[in-house]
Tab-separated table of C-alpha atoms (C1' of nucleotides) in Angstrom:
chain	number	residue	atom	x	y	z
A	1	UNK	CA	0.393	-0.157	0.070
A	2	UNK	CA	0.835	3.409	-0.449
A	3	UNK	CA	2.893	5.097	2.444
A	4	UNK	CA	1.560	7.781	1.978
A	5	UNK	CA	-2.120	6.916	2.977
A	6	UNK	CA	-1.393	5.103	5.893
A	7	UNK	CA	-2.285	8.527	7.861
A	8	UNK	CA	-5.298	9.410	6.515
A	9	UNK	CA	-6.841	6.049	6.406
A	10	UNK	CA	-6.076	6.205	10.592
A	11	UNK	CA	-7.872	9.199	10.372
A	12	UNK	CA	-10.996	8.450	8.254
A	13	UNK	CA	-10.980	4.966	10.168
A	14	UNK	CA	-11.634	7.032	13.270
A	15	UNK	CA	-14.832	8.966	11.336
A	16	UNK	CA	-16.560	5.816	9.870
A	17	UNK	CA	-15.999	1.905	9.473
A	18	UNK	CA	-14.134	1.158	6.541
A	19	UNK	CA	-13.314	-2.520	5.421
A	20	UNK	CA	-10.557	-3.238	3.230
A	21	UNK	CA	-11.645	-4.072	-0.126
A	22	UNK	CA	-13.833	-0.683	0.449
A	23	UNK	CA	-10.610	1.062	1.017
A	24	UNK	CA	-8.902	-0.797	-1.786
A	25	UNK	CA	-11.047	0.796	-4.335
A	26	UNK	CA	-11.757	4.075	-2.603
A	27	UNK	CA	-7.814	4.984	-1.778
A	28	UNK	CA	-6.695	4.944	-5.474
A	29	UNK	CA	-8.592	7.613	-6.082
A	30	UNK	CA	-6.709	10.065	-4.051
A	31	UNK	CA	-3.987	12.261	-5.225
A	32	UNK	CA	-0.921	13.024	-3.257
A	33	UNK	CA	0.835	16.393	-4.097
A	34	UNK	CA	4.173	17.578	-2.547
A	35	UNK	CA	4.510	21.545	-2.379
A	36	UNK	CA	7.319	23.576	-1.013
A	37	UNK	CA	7.168	25.950	1.734
A	38	UNK	CA	5.242	29.349	0.907
A	39	UNK	CA	3.605	27.774	-2.132
A	40	UNK	CA	0.213	28.303	-2.618
A	41	UNK	CA	-2.619	25.583	-3.520
A	42	UNK	CA	-5.587	27.760	-3.298
A	43	UNK	CA	-5.558	31.425	-4.537
A	44	UNK	CA	-8.852	33.979	-3.617
A	45	UNK	CA	-10.657	34.259	-6.543
A	46	UNK	CA	-10.423	30.852	-7.547
A	47	UNK	CA	-12.779	27.865	-6.929
A	48	UNK	CA	-11.743	25.082	-4.369
A	49	UNK	CA	-12.149	21.862	-6.012
A	50	UNK	CA	-10.581	19.906	-2.983
A	51	UNK	CA	-10.405	19.068	0.303
A	52	UNK	CA	-6.861	18.303	1.482
A	53	UNK	CA	-5.640	16.363	3.829
A	54	UNK	CA	-2.161	17.171	5.512
A	55	UNK	CA	0.068	14.422	5.723
A	56	UNK	CA	3.351	16.015	6.457
A	57	UNK	CA	3.780	19.690	6.725
A	58	UNK	CA	1.476	22.806	7.998
A	59	UNK	CA	-0.800	25.017	5.800
A	60	UNK	CA	-2.403	28.274	6.873
A	61	UNK	CA	-5.590	29.493	5.818
A	62	UNK	CA	-6.132	33.359	5.626
A	63	UNK	CA	-8.389	35.829	3.911
A	64	UNK	CA	-7.920	39.791	2.607
A	65	UNK	CA	-9.157	42.140	5.080
A	66	UNK	CA	-10.791	45.394	3.116
A	67	UNK	CA	-7.644	46.793	3.729
A	68	UNK	CA	-5.908	44.649	1.882
A	69	UNK	CA	-4.221	43.042	4.858
A	70	UNK	CA	-3.799	39.127	5.016
A	71	UNK	CA	-5.396	37.676	7.615
A	72	UNK	CA	-4.600	34.196	8.607
A	73	UNK	CA	-8.275	32.151	9.833
A	74	UNK	CA	-6.427	28.847	10.124
A	75	UNK	CA	-3.660	26.589	10.640
A	76	UNK	CA	-3.984	23.191	9.537
A	77	UNK	CA	-1.753	20.699	11.022
A	78	UNK	CA	-0.727	16.951	10.160
A	79	UNK	CA	-3.687	14.525	10.064
A	80	UNK	CA	-5.857	17.389	9.703
A	81	UNK	CA	-8.175	18.726	6.498
A	82	UNK	CA	-8.469	22.054	4.908
A	83	UNK	CA	-10.542	23.308	2.340
A	84	UNK	CA	-13.075	26.391	1.758
A	85	UNK	CA	-15.816	24.715	2.457
A	86	UNK	CA	-18.082	27.156	1.140
A	87	UNK	CA	-16.313	27.570	-2.398
A	88	UNK	CA	-15.900	23.396	-2.238
A	89	UNK	CA	-19.782	22.912	-1.894
A	90	UNK	CA	-21.121	25.764	-4.040
A	91	UNK	CA	-18.624	25.577	-6.740
A	92	UNK	CA	-18.065	29.291	-6.384
A	93	UNK	CA	-14.688	31.880	-6.032
A	94	UNK	CA	-12.862	31.567	-2.405
A	95	UNK	CA	-12.270	34.237	-0.190
A	96	UNK	CA	-9.348	32.455	1.007
A	97	UNK	CA	-6.119	31.578	0.202
A	98	UNK	CA	-4.127	28.226	1.125
A	99	UNK	CA	-0.618	28.593	1.415
A	100	UNK	CA	2.333	26.008	2.703
A	101	UNK	CA	4.188	27.437	6.006
A	102	UNK	CA	6.906	24.294	5.493
A	103	UNK	CA	7.443	21.605	2.913
A	104	UNK	CA	4.135	19.786	3.195
A	105	UNK	CA	2.510	16.509	1.742
A	106	UNK	CA	-0.922	16.299	0.630
A	107	UNK	CA	-3.994	13.997	0.093
A	108	UNK	CA	-6.493	15.655	-2.290
A	109	UNK	CA	-9.813	14.368	-1.976
A	110	UNK	CA	-12.169	16.205	-4.782
A	111	UNK	CA	-15.541	16.774	-4.730
A	112	UNK	CA	-16.549	13.882	-7.324
A	113	UNK	CA	-14.609	11.486	-5.197
A	114	UNK	CA	-16.856	12.635	-2.109
A	115	UNK	CA	-19.801	11.972	-3.945
A	116	UNK	CA	-18.355	8.986	-4.855
A	117	UNK	CA	-17.776	7.830	-1.305
A	118	UNK	CA	-21.460	8.941	-0.553
A	119	UNK	CA	-22.532	5.920	-2.768
A	120	UNK	CA	-19.989	3.618	-2.489
A	121	UNK	CA	-18.627	3.478	0.960
A	122	UNK	CA	-21.389	2.332	3.110
A	123	UNK	CA	-20.663	4.938	5.562
A	124	UNK	CA	-19.996	7.678	3.067
A	125	UNK	CA	-22.630	9.802	3.826
A	126	UNK	CA	-21.737	10.117	7.384
A	127	UNK	CA	-17.993	10.570	6.624
A	128	UNK	CA	-19.440	13.520	4.988
A	129	UNK	CA	-21.541	14.813	7.303
A	130	UNK	CA	-18.841	14.113	10.078
A	131	UNK	CA	-16.552	15.891	8.263
A	132	UNK	CA	-18.686	19.223	8.004
A	133	UNK	CA	-19.816	18.923	11.378
A	134	UNK	CA	-16.181	19.182	12.818
A	135	UNK	CA	-15.554	22.127	10.337
A	136	UNK	CA	-18.574	23.328	11.931
A	137	UNK	CA	-18.028	23.281	15.465
A	138	UNK	CA	-14.686	24.710	14.553
A	139	UNK	CA	-16.096	27.893	13.186
A	140	UNK	CA	-18.697	28.023	16.221
A	141	UNK	CA	-15.852	27.917	19.182
A	142	UNK	CA	-13.903	30.679	17.318
A	143	UNK	CA	-16.630	32.703	17.418
A	144	UNK	CA	-17.415	31.815	20.689
A	145	UNK	CA	-13.681	32.448	21.817
A	146	UNK	CA	-13.810	35.864	19.600
A	147	UNK	CA	-16.964	37.120	21.857
A	148	UNK	CA	-15.811	35.615	25.069
A	149	UNK	CA	-12.356	35.899	25.836
A	150	UNK	CA	-9.320	38.690	25.627
A	151	UNK	CA	-6.707	38.266	23.014
A	152	UNK	CA	-4.212	37.030	25.908
A	153	UNK	CA	-6.308	34.165	26.696
A	154	UNK	CA	-6.885	32.942	23.342
A	155	UNK	CA	-3.506	33.480	22.765
A	156	UNK	CA	-2.881	31.069	26.337
A	157	UNK	CA	-5.233	28.828	25.315
A	158	UNK	CA	-3.743	27.779	21.819
A	159	UNK	CA	-0.532	27.478	23.839
A	160	UNK	CA	-2.016	24.940	26.765
A	161	UNK	CA	-3.978	23.377	23.398
A	162	UNK	CA	-1.026	22.985	21.247
A	163	UNK	CA	2.288	23.970	22.703
A	164	UNK	CA	4.473	23.035	19.653
A	165	UNK	CA	2.354	24.982	17.039
A	166	UNK	CA	4.087	28.170	18.222
A	167	UNK	CA	7.621	26.981	17.563
A	168	UNK	CA	6.543	26.353	14.188
A	169	UNK	CA	4.295	29.472	12.961
A	170	UNK	CA	5.591	33.323	13.210
A	171	UNK	CA	4.639	34.973	16.224
A	172	UNK	CA	3.071	37.895	13.933
A	173	UNK	CA	0.732	34.878	11.560
A	174	UNK	CA	-0.353	34.156	15.350
A	175	UNK	CA	-1.442	37.842	16.364
A	176	UNK	CA	-3.005	38.010	12.632
A	177	UNK	CA	-4.828	35.041	13.957
A	178	UNK	CA	-5.811	36.276	16.993
A	179	UNK	CA	-6.891	39.557	15.016
A	180	UNK	CA	-4.685	42.203	16.802
A	181	UNK	CA	-1.248	44.032	15.546
A	182	UNK	CA	2.098	42.169	16.139
A	183	UNK	CA	3.168	44.659	18.147
A	184	UNK	CA	0.428	44.105	20.575
A	185	UNK	CA	1.321	40.621	20.525
A	186	UNK	CA	4.478	40.788	21.424
A	187	UNK	CA	3.665	43.423	24.143
A	188	UNK	CA	1.040	40.972	25.402
A	189	UNK	CA	3.106	38.048	25.937
A	190	UNK	CA	6.295	39.951	27.258
A	191	UNK	CA	4.037	42.237	29.711
A	192	UNK	CA	2.606	38.543	31.021
A	193	UNK	CA	6.818	37.440	31.474
A	194	UNK	CA	7.472	40.450	33.853
A	195	UNK	CA	4.449	39.913	36.246
B	1	UNK	CA	-54.515	22.915	6.793
B	2	UNK	CA	-53.293	24.631	10.040
B	3	UNK	CA	-52.468	27.788	9.001
B	4	UNK	CA	-49.813	28.281	11.211
B	5	UNK	CA	-47.523	25.633	9.102
B	6	UNK	CA	-48.237	27.980	5.971
B	7	UNK	CA	-45.120	29.798	6.183
B	8	UNK	CA	-42.748	26.911	7.164
B	9	UNK	CA	-44.103	25.101	4.325
B	10	UNK	CA	-43.128	27.907	2.079
B	11	UNK	CA	-39.531	27.910	3.243
B	12	UNK	CA	-39.194	24.167	3.301
B	13	UNK	CA	-40.414	24.189	-0.578
B	14	UNK	CA	-37.501	26.447	-1.432
B	15	UNK	CA	-35.098	24.080	-0.004
B	16	UNK	CA	-36.470	20.918	-1.155
B	17	UNK	CA	-39.160	19.280	-3.860
B	18	UNK	CA	-41.943	17.827	-0.936
B	19	UNK	CA	-45.558	16.983	-2.592
B	20	UNK	CA	-48.578	16.861	-0.823
B	21	UNK	CA	-48.848	13.716	0.337
B	22	UNK	CA	-45.533	14.118	2.112
B	23	UNK	CA	-46.488	17.141	3.081
B	24	UNK	CA	-49.729	15.608	4.923
B	25	UNK	CA	-47.492	12.730	6.882
B	26	UNK	CA	-44.679	15.131	7.730
B	27	UNK	CA	-46.443	18.271	8.844
B	28	UNK	CA	-48.538	16.261	11.319
B	29	UNK	CA	-45.363	15.914	13.217
B	30	UNK	CA	-44.871	19.493	13.751
B	31	UNK	CA	-45.719	21.111	16.983
B	32	UNK	CA	-46.512	24.591	17.558
B	33	UNK	CA	-45.399	26.927	20.630
B	34	UNK	CA	-46.506	30.019	21.692
B	35	UNK	CA	-44.509	32.330	23.898
B	36	UNK	CA	-44.250	35.875	25.211
B	37	UNK	CA	-41.945	38.455	25.088
B	38	UNK	CA	-38.546	37.554	27.619
B	39	UNK	CA	-39.654	34.038	27.662
B	40	UNK	CA	-36.899	31.741	26.782
B	41	UNK	CA	-37.210	28.312	24.931
B	42	UNK	CA	-33.401	27.096	25.636
B	43	UNK	CA	-31.459	28.046	28.713
B	44	UNK	CA	-27.867	27.571	28.995
B	45	UNK	CA	-26.501	24.077	30.455
B	46	UNK	CA	-29.971	22.743	28.958
B	47	UNK	CA	-29.723	20.342	26.172
B	48	UNK	CA	-31.490	21.932	22.553
B	49	UNK	CA	-34.023	19.300	21.625
B	50	UNK	CA	-35.319	21.155	18.939
B	51	UNK	CA	-34.744	23.240	15.673
B	52	UNK	CA	-37.425	26.399	16.129
B	53	UNK	CA	-39.189	28.090	13.378
B	54	UNK	CA	-39.973	31.841	13.890
B	55	UNK	CA	-43.198	31.634	12.041
B	56	UNK	CA	-44.195	35.110	13.779
B	57	UNK	CA	-42.026	37.042	16.278
B	58	UNK	CA	-38.261	37.525	16.861
B	59	UNK	CA	-35.946	35.454	18.832
B	60	UNK	CA	-32.356	36.463	20.482
B	61	UNK	CA	-29.691	33.845	20.087
B	62	UNK	CA	-27.149	34.762	23.030
B	63	UNK	CA	-24.253	33.284	25.367
B	64	UNK	CA	-23.060	34.662	28.484
B	65	UNK	CA	-18.765	35.342	28.501
B	66	UNK	CA	-16.363	35.032	30.630
B	67	UNK	CA	-17.272	38.001	33.114
B	68	UNK	CA	-20.860	36.888	33.177
B	69	UNK	CA	-21.986	39.605	30.577
B	70	UNK	CA	-24.505	38.149	28.041
B	71	UNK	CA	-23.412	38.145	24.506
B	72	UNK	CA	-26.241	38.034	21.563
B	73	UNK	CA	-24.942	36.283	18.910
B	74	UNK	CA	-27.854	35.879	16.486
B	75	UNK	CA	-31.293	37.064	15.719
B	76	UNK	CA	-33.651	34.701	14.175
B	77	UNK	CA	-36.179	36.804	12.156
B	78	UNK	CA	-40.380	35.419	10.624
B	79	UNK	CA	-39.287	32.582	8.346
B	80	UNK	CA	-35.844	31.363	9.442
B	81	UNK	CA	-34.573	28.626	12.027
B	82	UNK	CA	-32.934	29.127	15.204
B	83	UNK	CA	-31.094	26.131	16.867
B	84	UNK	CA	-28.145	25.136	18.624
B	85	UNK	CA	-26.928	22.852	16.458
B	86	UNK	CA	-24.210	21.503	18.236
B	87	UNK	CA	-25.726	20.376	21.303
B	88	UNK	CA	-28.638	19.806	19.208
B	89	UNK	CA	-26.851	17.409	17.185
B	90	UNK	CA	-24.391	15.944	20.038
B	91	UNK	CA	-26.997	15.789	22.779
B	92	UNK	CA	-24.751	17.832	24.826
B	93	UNK	CA	-25.740	20.712	27.035
B	94	UNK	CA	-25.735	24.396	25.147
B	95	UNK	CA	-23.552	27.154	25.813
B	96	UNK	CA	-26.298	29.421	24.521
B	97	UNK	CA	-29.700	30.850	25.572
B	98	UNK	CA	-33.095	31.267	22.965
B	99	UNK	CA	-34.981	34.512	24.186
B	100	UNK	CA	-37.952	35.715	22.618
B	101	UNK	CA	-37.658	39.551	22.144
B	102	UNK	CA	-41.356	39.748	20.896
B	103	UNK	CA	-44.441	38.094	21.425
B	104	UNK	CA	-43.567	34.862	19.411
B	105	UNK	CA	-44.879	31.796	17.291
B	106	UNK	CA	-42.882	28.722	16.764
B	107	UNK	CA	-42.749	25.494	14.858
B	108	UNK	CA	-40.792	23.022	16.477
B	109	UNK	CA	-39.161	20.551	14.405
B	110	UNK	CA	-37.539	17.309	17.233
B	111	UNK	CA	-34.207	15.663	16.291
B	112	UNK	CA	-36.461	12.255	15.858
B	113	UNK	CA	-38.685	14.414	13.160
B	114	UNK	CA	-35.569	15.533	11.267
B	115	UNK	CA	-34.124	12.034	11.003
B	116	UNK	CA	-37.672	10.777	10.097
B	117	UNK	CA	-37.296	13.173	7.590
B	118	UNK	CA	-34.077	11.409	6.108
B	119	UNK	CA	-36.526	8.230	5.477
B	120	UNK	CA	-39.802	9.547	4.538
B	121	UNK	CA	-39.013	12.664	2.734
B	122	UNK	CA	-37.826	11.740	-1.056
B	123	UNK	CA	-35.225	14.911	-0.096
B	124	UNK	CA	-35.070	14.866	3.495
B	125	UNK	CA	-31.110	13.762	3.398
B	126	UNK	CA	-30.696	16.807	1.240
B	127	UNK	CA	-33.166	19.125	3.261
B	128	UNK	CA	-30.769	18.028	6.679
B	129	UNK	CA	-27.669	19.230	4.448
B	130	UNK	CA	-29.047	21.979	3.449
B	131	UNK	CA	-29.962	23.413	6.926
B	132	UNK	CA	-26.574	22.695	8.068
B	133	UNK	CA	-24.918	24.201	5.365
B	134	UNK	CA	-26.921	27.333	5.337
B	135	UNK	CA	-26.294	27.356	9.387
B	136	UNK	CA	-22.392	26.817	8.382
B	137	UNK	CA	-22.654	29.607	6.041
B	138	UNK	CA	-23.605	32.555	8.425
B	139	UNK	CA	-21.390	31.523	10.654
B	140	UNK	CA	-18.691	31.308	8.258
B	141	UNK	CA	-19.568	34.932	6.877
B	142	UNK	CA	-20.052	36.359	10.575
B	143	UNK	CA	-16.259	35.181	11.293
B	144	UNK	CA	-14.968	37.146	7.969
B	145	UNK	CA	-17.114	39.995	9.494
B	146	UNK	CA	-15.341	40.058	12.408
B	147	UNK	CA	-11.741	39.715	10.713
B	148	UNK	CA	-12.455	42.245	7.908
B	149	UNK	CA	-14.884	45.391	8.685
B	150	UNK	CA	-14.812	47.324	11.580
B	151	UNK	CA	-17.674	47.405	14.016
B	152	UNK	CA	-19.483	50.532	12.460
B	153	UNK	CA	-18.820	49.041	8.947
B	154	UNK	CA	-20.698	45.731	10.290
B	155	UNK	CA	-23.386	48.144	11.789
B	156	UNK	CA	-23.684	49.729	8.367
B	157	UNK	CA	-24.077	46.211	6.394
B	158	UNK	CA	-26.988	45.508	9.361
B	159	UNK	CA	-28.951	48.633	8.796
B	160	UNK	CA	-28.676	48.274	4.762
B	161	UNK	CA	-29.617	44.319	4.784
B	162	UNK	CA	-32.046	44.386	7.525
B	163	UNK	CA	-33.308	47.884	7.932
B	164	UNK	CA	-36.701	47.174	9.712
B	165	UNK	CA	-34.427	44.906	12.332
B	166	UNK	CA	-33.175	48.127	13.824
B	167	UNK	CA	-36.620	48.986	15.210
B	168	UNK	CA	-37.308	45.940	16.463
B	169	UNK	CA	-33.970	44.887	18.297
B	170	UNK	CA	-32.760	47.471	21.416
B	171	UNK	CA	-30.133	49.215	20.494
B	172	UNK	CA	-27.481	47.703	23.639
B	173	UNK	CA	-28.356	44.227	21.755
B	174	UNK	CA	-27.051	45.506	18.832
B	175	UNK	CA	-23.840	46.843	20.397
B	176	UNK	CA	-23.217	42.990	22.051
B	177	UNK	CA	-24.162	41.554	18.591
B	178	UNK	CA	-20.978	43.676	17.297
B	179	UNK	CA	-19.120	42.718	20.335
B	180	UNK	CA	-18.716	46.109	21.386
B	181	UNK	CA	-20.543	48.353	24.505
B	182	UNK	CA	-23.494	49.941	24.042
B	183	UNK	CA	-21.994	53.511	24.775
B	184	UNK	CA	-19.352	52.969	21.770
B	185	UNK	CA	-22.037	51.660	19.411
B	186	UNK	CA	-24.387	55.102	20.260
B	187	UNK	CA	-20.993	57.027	19.984
B	188	UNK	CA	-20.203	55.769	16.640
B	189	UNK	CA	-23.580	56.351	15.507
B	190	UNK	CA	-24.122	59.832	16.128
B	191	UNK	CA	-20.438	61.021	15.401
B	192	UNK	CA	-21.320	59.548	12.197
B	193	UNK	CA	-24.550	61.787	11.958
B	194	UNK	CA	-22.468	65.084	12.704
B	195	UNK	CA	-19.876	64.795	9.716
C	1	DT	C1'	29.255	33.189	1.724
C	2	DC	C1'	26.903	37.090	1.920
C	3	DA	C1'	23.370	40.837	1.216
C	4	DA	C1'	18.751	40.807	1.515
C	5	DA	C1'	14.527	39.083	3.673
C	6	DC	C1'	12.354	37.759	8.046
C	7	DT	C1'	11.484	38.062	12.431
C	8	DG	C1'	10.345	39.665	17.055
C	9	DA	C1'	10.888	43.527	21.038
C	10	DT	C1'	10.700	47.656	22.002
C	11	DA	C1'	9.334	53.288	22.616
C	12	DA	C1'	6.319	56.674	21.725
C	13	DC	C1'	2.779	58.567	20.033
C	14	DA	C1'	-2.146	58.307	18.084
C	15	DT	C1'	-6.744	55.759	17.970
C	16	DA	C1'	-10.339	52.674	19.434
C	17	DT	C1'	-12.829	51.059	22.925
C	18	DG	C1'	-14.271	50.574	27.823
C	19	DT	C1'	-16.247	51.728	31.899
C	20	DT	C1'	-19.000	54.491	35.121
C	21	DA	C1'	-22.033	57.921	35.859
C	22	DT	C1'	-25.714	61.130	34.699
C	23	DC	C1'	-30.094	62.616	32.681
C	24	DG	C1'	-34.075	63.042	30.502
C	25	DT	C1'	-37.273	60.132	27.711
C	26	DT	C1'	-39.982	55.995	27.248
C	27	DC	C1'	-42.165	51.215	28.051
C	28	DT	C1'	-43.617	48.764	31.380
C	29	DA	C1'	-46.393	46.134	34.868
C	30	DA	C1'	-48.895	46.534	39.520
D	1	DT	C1'	-52.717	55.627	36.787
D	2	DT	C1'	-48.056	55.746	37.996
D	3	DA	C1'	-43.391	54.171	39.899
D	4	DG	C1'	-39.920	51.633	38.250
D	5	DA	C1'	-37.541	49.696	34.725
D	6	DA	C1'	-35.375	50.313	30.425
D	7	DC	C1'	-32.817	52.789	26.640
D	8	DG	C1'	-30.172	55.846	24.270
D	9	DA	C1'	-27.329	60.129	24.539
D	10	DT	C1'	-23.163	62.161	26.503
D	11	DA	C1'	-19.359	63.752	29.401
D	12	DA	C1'	-14.880	62.518	31.563
D	13	DC	C1'	-11.417	59.354	31.940
D	14	DA	C1'	-9.100	54.829	32.142
D	15	DT	C1'	-7.726	51.061	29.282
D	16	DA	C1'	-6.639	48.629	25.302
D	17	DT	C1'	-5.132	48.310	20.793
D	18	DG	C1'	-3.099	50.240	16.428
D	19	DT	C1'	0.795	52.526	13.983
D	20	DT	C1'	5.129	53.868	12.785
D	21	DA	C1'	9.739	53.713	13.509
D	22	DT	C1'	14.039	51.885	15.157
D	23	DC	C1'	16.935	47.742	15.992
D	24	DA	C1'	19.309	42.975	16.665
D	25	DG	C1'	19.805	38.628	15.673
D	26	DT	C1'	18.157	34.691	12.460
D	27	DT	C1'	16.895	32.773	8.301
D	28	DT	C1'	16.751	32.520	3.584
D	29	DG	C1'	18.528	31.954	-1.253
D	30	DA	C1'	21.135	33.359	-5.118
DNA sequence: TCAAACTGATAACATATGTTATCGTTCTAA
DNA sequence: TTAGAACGATAACATATGTTATCAGTTTGA
């Protein structure tokens, strides 16, 4: 078996029951893509045609605000999925761009493949639903976090939950993710140190 | 036919094709609930067991931040749905509360009813998916709006899109929805007037 | 290998936003 | 009918956050 599909098989198996026969057929449809640091796999304005599974590496998903500044929306770690779900589903131009922060190995699932899965896999519908729901819950948590806790608290939460991620992502990208300026984040971190 | 189901029939028909026979069977499962202004139909900490369709009136969906302050998350107008989708789907306690801002007539769809629809309606699965997706797109737009435009711009956008809603919702609730203080919103509105 | 780009800290200043309090008006419930 | 609650404007002040600039250390790519 293609080694590069071990991880995605593991992750999908956590969502649904899938047997060897199903996997053999279905997995042949995946495409593998290797991209270099800084390379983009989705550009604002174009249609997002795949769900990207990060086998190795790290992605940032970002969009542009009305001042022309890039805002980081999400970081996709190994063994997680990334896409612009709205562009993907509706087949409309995306507001987001997706860029590699490190050399990255991706497994691509096209729209057709996902829909084939609805028919060919016993739990294909369930897989589609669970992927959508997980994406939805991420959004929900993000909004609640914006409304209910301060930027510094959000930073500390991130630090507690994904301690290693902060070593891999430049701090000014984290600031953008928290929707504050890089100067301000630096101040918050360092003034907390000196308490 | 129950008059109070005309509106929801119209809305559901915009999502999927549903014939008279299907409707006759399915619509018998709806429950109607009349609630008074200020009454709550979901309390933080309890499980959200229904999707609420607003036939007449207005709901506010809100949660509590870590200072104990209520934050308005969404307002549900006539002919739209409201729920805590995560609580509803996962059968877990909700972070949200839902309260009527006016005397309101609701049509309730239980979890069981939605799932029955998956089997009994030809396009039941599609209905479930479209409802979920619409909820998702609302979240997505909300996040992008928070990241990309200023509070005053968000206010003006709301005013353009739902001009009548501002007459029905107290201004300090709008401020909370925009995640700014009521004093600040008042300042923004009035300082713009004097330009 | 080296110049340029990137990164994060910091200072100084400007702007945005929050907090508290007051006041007049309007709404609401007994 | 009326007292109290709710509402929105406003002022004064406090705090949070943004902007610009500088600098030193690090990384990157030709």
